[in-house]
Tab-separated table of C-alpha atoms in Angstrom:
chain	number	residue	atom	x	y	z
A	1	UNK	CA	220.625	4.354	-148.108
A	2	UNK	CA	221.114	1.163	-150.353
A	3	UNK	CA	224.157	1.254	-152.174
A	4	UNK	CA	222.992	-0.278	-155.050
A	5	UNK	CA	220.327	2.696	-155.449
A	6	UNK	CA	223.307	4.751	-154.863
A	7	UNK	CA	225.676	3.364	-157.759
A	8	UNK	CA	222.545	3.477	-160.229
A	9	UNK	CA	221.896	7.295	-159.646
A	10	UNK	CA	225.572	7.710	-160.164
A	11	UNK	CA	225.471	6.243	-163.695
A	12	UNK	CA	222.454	7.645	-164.639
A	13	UNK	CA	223.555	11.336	-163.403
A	14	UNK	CA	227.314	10.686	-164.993
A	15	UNK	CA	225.855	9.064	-168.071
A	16	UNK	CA	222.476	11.840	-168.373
A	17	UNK	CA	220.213	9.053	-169.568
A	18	UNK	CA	218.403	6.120	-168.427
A	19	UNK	CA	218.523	4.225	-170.839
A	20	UNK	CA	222.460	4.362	-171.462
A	21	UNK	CA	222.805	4.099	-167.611
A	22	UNK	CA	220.835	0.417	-168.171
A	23	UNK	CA	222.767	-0.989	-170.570
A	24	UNK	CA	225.924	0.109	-168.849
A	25	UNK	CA	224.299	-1.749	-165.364
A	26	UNK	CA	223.057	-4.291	-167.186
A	27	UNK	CA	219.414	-3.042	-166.268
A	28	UNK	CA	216.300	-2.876	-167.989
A	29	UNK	CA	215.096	0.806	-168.446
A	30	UNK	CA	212.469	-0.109	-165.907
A	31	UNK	CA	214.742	-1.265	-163.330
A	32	UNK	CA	216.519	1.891	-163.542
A	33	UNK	CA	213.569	4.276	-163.126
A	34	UNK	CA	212.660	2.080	-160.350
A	35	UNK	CA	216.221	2.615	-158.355
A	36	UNK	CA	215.925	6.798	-158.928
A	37	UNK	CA	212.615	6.462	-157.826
A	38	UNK	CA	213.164	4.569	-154.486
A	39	UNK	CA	216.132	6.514	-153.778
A	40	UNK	CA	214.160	10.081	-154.102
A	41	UNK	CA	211.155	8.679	-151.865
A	42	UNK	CA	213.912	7.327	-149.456
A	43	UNK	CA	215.851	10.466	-149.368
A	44	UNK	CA	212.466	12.717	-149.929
A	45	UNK	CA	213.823	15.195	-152.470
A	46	UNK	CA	213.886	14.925	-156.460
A	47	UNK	CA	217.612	14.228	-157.612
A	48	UNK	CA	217.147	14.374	-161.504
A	49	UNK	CA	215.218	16.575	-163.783
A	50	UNK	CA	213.783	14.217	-166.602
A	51	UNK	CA	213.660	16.130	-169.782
A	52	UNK	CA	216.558	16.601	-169.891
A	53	UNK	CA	218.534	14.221	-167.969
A	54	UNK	CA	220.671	15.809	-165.241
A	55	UNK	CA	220.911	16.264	-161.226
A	56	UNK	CA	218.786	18.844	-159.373
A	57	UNK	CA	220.685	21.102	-156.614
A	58	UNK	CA	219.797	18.043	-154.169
A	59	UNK	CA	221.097	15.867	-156.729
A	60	UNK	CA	224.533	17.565	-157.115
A	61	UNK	CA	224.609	17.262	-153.449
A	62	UNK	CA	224.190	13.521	-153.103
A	63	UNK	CA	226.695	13.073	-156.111
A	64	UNK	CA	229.397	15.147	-153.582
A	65	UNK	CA	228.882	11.945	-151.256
A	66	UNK	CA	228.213	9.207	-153.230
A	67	UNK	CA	231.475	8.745	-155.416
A	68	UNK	CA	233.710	8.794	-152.144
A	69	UNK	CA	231.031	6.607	-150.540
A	70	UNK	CA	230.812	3.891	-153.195
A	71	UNK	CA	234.492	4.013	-153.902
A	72	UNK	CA	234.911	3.071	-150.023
A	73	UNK	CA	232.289	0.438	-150.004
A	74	UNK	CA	235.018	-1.167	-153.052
A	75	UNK	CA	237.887	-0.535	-151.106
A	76	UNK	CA	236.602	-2.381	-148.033
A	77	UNK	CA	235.267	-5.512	-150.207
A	78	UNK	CA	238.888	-5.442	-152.001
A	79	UNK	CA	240.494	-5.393	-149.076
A	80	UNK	CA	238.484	-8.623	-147.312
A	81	UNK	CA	238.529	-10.487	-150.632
A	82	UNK	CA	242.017	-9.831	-150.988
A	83	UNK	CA	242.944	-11.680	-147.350
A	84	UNK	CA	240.755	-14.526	-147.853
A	85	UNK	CA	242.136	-14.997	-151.563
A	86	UNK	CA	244.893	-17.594	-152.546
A	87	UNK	CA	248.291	-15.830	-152.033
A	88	UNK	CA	248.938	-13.805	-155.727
A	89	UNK	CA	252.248	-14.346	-157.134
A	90	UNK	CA	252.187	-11.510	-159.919
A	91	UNK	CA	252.055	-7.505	-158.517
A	92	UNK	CA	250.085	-4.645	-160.472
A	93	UNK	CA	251.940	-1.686	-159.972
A	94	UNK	CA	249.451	1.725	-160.624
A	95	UNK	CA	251.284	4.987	-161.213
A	96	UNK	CA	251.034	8.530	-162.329
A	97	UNK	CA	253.375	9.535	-165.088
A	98	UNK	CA	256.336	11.150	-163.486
A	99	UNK	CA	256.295	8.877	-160.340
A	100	UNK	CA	258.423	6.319	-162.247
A	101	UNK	CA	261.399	6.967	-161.286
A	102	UNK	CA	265.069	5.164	-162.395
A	103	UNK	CA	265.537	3.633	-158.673
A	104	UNK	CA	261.991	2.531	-158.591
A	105	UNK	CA	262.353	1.101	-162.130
A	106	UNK	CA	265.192	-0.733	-160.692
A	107	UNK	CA	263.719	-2.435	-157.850
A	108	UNK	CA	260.758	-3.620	-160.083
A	109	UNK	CA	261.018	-7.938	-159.861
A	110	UNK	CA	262.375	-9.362	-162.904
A	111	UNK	CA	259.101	-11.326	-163.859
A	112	UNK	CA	255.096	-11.111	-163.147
A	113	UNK	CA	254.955	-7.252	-163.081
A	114	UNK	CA	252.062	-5.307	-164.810
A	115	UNK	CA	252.809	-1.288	-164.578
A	116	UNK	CA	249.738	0.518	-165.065
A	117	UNK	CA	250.084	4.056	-165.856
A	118	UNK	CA	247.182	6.252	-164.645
A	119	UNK	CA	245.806	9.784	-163.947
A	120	UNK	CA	247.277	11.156	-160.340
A	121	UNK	CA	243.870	10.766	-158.826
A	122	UNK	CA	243.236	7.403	-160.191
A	123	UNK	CA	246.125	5.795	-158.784
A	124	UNK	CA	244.792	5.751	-154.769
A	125	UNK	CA	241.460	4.879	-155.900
A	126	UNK	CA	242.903	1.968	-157.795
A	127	UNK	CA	244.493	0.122	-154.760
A	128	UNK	CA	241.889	1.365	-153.011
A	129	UNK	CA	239.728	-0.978	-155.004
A	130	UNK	CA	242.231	-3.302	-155.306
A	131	UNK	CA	242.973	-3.693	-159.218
A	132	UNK	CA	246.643	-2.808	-158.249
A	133	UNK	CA	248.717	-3.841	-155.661
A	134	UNK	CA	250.640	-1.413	-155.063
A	135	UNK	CA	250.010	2.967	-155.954
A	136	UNK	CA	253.264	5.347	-156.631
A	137	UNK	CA	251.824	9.134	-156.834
A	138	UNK	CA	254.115	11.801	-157.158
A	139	UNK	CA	253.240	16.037	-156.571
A	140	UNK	CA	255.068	19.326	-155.461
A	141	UNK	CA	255.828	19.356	-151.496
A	142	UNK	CA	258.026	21.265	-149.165
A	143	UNK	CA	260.896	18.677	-148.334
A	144	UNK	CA	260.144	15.968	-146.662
A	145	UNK	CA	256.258	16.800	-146.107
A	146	UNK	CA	253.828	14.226	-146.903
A	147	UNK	CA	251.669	14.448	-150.310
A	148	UNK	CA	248.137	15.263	-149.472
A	149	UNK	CA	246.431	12.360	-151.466
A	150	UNK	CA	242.353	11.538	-151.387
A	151	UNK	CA	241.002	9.709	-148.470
A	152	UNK	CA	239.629	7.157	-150.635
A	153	UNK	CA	240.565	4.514	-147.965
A	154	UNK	CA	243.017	3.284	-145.086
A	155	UNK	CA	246.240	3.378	-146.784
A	156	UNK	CA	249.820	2.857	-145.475
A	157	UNK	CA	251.672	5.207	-147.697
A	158	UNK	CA	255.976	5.951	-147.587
A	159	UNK	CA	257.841	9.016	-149.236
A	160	UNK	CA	260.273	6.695	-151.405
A	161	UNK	CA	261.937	9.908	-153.830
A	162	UNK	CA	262.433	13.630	-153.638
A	163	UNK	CA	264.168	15.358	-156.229
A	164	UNK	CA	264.738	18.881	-157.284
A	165	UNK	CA	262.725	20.360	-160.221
A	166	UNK	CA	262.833	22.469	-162.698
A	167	UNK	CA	261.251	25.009	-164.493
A	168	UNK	CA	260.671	23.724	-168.800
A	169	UNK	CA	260.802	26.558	-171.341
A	170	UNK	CA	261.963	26.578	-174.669
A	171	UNK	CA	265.186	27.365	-175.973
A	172	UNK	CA	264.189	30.734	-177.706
A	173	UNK	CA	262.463	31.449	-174.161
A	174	UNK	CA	263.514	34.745	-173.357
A	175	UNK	CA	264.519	33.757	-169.728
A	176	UNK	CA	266.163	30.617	-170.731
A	177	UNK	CA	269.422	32.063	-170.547
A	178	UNK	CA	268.898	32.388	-166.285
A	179	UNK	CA	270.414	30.059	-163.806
A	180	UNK	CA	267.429	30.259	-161.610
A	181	UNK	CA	264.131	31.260	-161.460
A	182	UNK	CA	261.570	32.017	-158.644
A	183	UNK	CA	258.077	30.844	-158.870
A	184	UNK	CA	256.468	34.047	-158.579
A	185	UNK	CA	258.188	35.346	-161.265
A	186	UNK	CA	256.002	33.186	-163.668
A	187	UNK	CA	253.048	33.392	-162.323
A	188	UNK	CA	251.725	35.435	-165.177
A	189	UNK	CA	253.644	33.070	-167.970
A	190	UNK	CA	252.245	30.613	-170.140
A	191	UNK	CA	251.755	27.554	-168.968
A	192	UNK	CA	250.875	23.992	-169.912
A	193	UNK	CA	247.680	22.226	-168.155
A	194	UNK	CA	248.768	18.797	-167.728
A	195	UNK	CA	247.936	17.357	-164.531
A	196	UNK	CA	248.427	14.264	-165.078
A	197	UNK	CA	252.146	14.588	-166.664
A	198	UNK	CA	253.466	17.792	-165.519
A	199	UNK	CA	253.243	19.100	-161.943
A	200	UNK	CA	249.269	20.463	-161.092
A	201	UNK	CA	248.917	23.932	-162.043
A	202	UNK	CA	247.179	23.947	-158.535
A	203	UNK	CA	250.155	23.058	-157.267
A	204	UNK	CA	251.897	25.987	-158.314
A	205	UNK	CA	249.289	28.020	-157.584
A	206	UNK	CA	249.183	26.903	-153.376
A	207	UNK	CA	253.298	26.939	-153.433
A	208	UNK	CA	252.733	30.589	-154.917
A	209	UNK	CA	249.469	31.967	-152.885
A	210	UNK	CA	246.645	30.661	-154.861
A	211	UNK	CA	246.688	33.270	-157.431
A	212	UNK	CA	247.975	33.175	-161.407
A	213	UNK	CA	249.285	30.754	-163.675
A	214	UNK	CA	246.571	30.303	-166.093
A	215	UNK	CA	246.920	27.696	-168.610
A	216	UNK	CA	247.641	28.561	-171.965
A	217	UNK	CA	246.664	24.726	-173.527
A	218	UNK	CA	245.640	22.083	-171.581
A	219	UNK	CA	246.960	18.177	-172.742
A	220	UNK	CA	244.880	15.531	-170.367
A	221	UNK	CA	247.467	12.541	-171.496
A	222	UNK	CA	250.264	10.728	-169.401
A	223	UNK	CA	253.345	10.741	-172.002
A	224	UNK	CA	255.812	12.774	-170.950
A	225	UNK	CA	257.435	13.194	-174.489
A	226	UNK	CA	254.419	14.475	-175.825
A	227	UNK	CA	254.613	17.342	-173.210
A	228	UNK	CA	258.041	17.372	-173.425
A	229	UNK	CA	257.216	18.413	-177.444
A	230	UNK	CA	254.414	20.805	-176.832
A	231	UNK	CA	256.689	23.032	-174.627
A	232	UNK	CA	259.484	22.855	-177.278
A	233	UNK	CA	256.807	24.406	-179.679
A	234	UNK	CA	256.235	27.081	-177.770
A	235	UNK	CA	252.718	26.437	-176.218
A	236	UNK	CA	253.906	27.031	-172.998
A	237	UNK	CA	256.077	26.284	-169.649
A	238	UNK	CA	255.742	23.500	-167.285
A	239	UNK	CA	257.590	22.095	-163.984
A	240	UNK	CA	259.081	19.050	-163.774
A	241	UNK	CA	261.482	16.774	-161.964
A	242	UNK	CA	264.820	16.920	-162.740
A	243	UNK	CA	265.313	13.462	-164.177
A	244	UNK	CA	262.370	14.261	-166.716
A	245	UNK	CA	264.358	17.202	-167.810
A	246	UNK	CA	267.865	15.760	-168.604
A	247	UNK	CA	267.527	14.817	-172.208
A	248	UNK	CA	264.905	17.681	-173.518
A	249	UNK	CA	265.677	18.526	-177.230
A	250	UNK	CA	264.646	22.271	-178.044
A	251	UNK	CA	264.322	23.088	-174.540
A	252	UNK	CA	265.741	24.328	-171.428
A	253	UNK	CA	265.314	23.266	-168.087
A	254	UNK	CA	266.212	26.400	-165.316
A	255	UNK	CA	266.390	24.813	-161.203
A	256	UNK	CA	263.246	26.334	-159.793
A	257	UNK	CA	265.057	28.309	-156.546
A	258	UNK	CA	262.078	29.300	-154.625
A	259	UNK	CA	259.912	28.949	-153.155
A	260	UNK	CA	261.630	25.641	-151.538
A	261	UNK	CA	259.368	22.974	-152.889
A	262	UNK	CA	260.603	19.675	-154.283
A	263	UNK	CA	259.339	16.774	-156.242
A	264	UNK	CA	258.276	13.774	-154.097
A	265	UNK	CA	257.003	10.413	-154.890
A	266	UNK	CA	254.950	8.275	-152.379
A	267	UNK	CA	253.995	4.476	-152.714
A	268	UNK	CA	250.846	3.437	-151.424
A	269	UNK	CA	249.340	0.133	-150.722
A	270	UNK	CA	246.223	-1.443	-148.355
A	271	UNK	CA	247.121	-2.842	-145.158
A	272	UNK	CA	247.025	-6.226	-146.329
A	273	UNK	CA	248.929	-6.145	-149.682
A	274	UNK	CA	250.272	-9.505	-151.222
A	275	UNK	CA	253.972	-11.049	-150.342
A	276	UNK	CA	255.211	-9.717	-153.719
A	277	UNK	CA	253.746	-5.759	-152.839
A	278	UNK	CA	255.449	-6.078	-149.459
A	279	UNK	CA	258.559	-7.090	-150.623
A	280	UNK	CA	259.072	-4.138	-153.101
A	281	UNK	CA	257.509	-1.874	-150.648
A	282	UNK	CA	260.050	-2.896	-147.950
A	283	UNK	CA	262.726	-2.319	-150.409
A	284	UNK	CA	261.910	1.308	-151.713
A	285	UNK	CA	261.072	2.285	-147.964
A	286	UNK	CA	264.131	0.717	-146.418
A	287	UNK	CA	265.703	2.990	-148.974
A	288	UNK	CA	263.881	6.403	-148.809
């Protein structure tokens, strides 16, 4: 299956048009009609409906594949292109919102550092494909268990940070007055569906037996304060680490006492990162 055949169906299925899928490729409309159709005679089965623009049953299959397929072909050129390349003497750090962390923070080099804050997903793919050097992700684990992250691509990955967390209500909450509170207990709450801020609502939901916690409002940003806010108006609860919790104006932040789960944050990098990557990543792992 040719790749590039491959990456064109992708556009044209994610974009549902041709002609928008060319302009993004850089393409004429032509061209692009003339990728679908090679792939579908190569593969033998239709993968988009024309009128309108969108993937058949075989299609949906082949998209299943494809992203993880073409994200690995662009992890393994990153990865050779990065070890024949000049040595880099600036680092691109990738990570989701809550992974930040005060000791991380601290062992950040005082010069040629780009922090790039992403979705949780993102941030594998992205050193993956090399734009960043170095990945910190951060999720809900039993202590000291590793994060289950995608298998995007060969990564070395070390638990740097575990921390309690806590359970964020507002102050009128009428369980804010408690000194703990157990997961299952809220299970039929209102929560806040902000995966890439708070801690995954399908998260909770595999620490708790895969059932409840609907969300009452979902935010799809990375600020923190912003979530922070909406939970102080009352739109509902969310979990977060400890340190994210200890200046929270109109709210109250209750230890979360069971199940035992904590908040851990991983850095990742390829197996050939640059001299600046491996020297921070020596650091926060001689640390952990």
């Amino acid at each position: 299956m040719d790749p590039h055949l491959l990456r064109t169906y992708v556009t044209v299925a994610r974009l549902a048009s041709f002609s928008a899928a060319a302009r993004a490729l850089g393409y004429t409309q032509s061209a692009v009609s003339q990728h679908i159709a090679a792939l579908e005679q190569d593969l033998g089965a239709a993968l988009l409906t024309r009128r309108p623009v969108a993937p058949t049953p075989a299609g949906e299959r082949l998209l299943e594949h494809a992203e993880p397929l073409l994200l690995r072909l662009d992890a393994a050129r990153a990865d050779v292109v990065r070890m024949a390349a000049a040595p880099a003497f600036g680092l691109t750090l990738a990570a989701s919102a809550t992974a930040l962390g005060a000791r991380v923070l601290a062992a950040l080099p005082p010069a040629g550092v780009t922090v790039r804050v992403l979705a949780r997903d993102a941030v594998p793919a992205a050193v993956a494909a090399g734009t960043a050097d170095l990945g910190l992700v951060d999720g809900l684990a039993a202590p000291s268990d590793p994060l289950r992250l995608p298998d995007v691509a060969p990564l070395t990955t070390y638990g740097v940070a575990e921390e309690p967390v806590r359970v964020l209500l507002p102050t009128a909450h009428p369980l804010a007055h408690r000194t703990g509170l157990r997961l299952g207990d809220l299970a039929d709450a209102r929560w806040l569906d902000a995966p890439d801020t708070g801690l995954p609502l399908a998260q909770l939901r595999a620490a708790n037996g895969s059932h409840g916690f609907r969300p009452a409002l979902r935010y799809e940003g990375t600020d923190v304060r912003v979530l922070i806010a909406l939970v102080a108006a009352g739109h509902g609860l969310t979990l977060l680490p400890r340190t994210a919790t200890d200046t929270t104006p109109g709210t109250t932040a209750i230890p979360l006492t069971e199940p035992r789960v904590v908040h851990r944050t991983e850095l990742l990098h390829t197996t050939t990162p640059p001299d600046p990557a491996r020297t921070l990543a020596k650091s926060l792992s001689a640390g952990s």
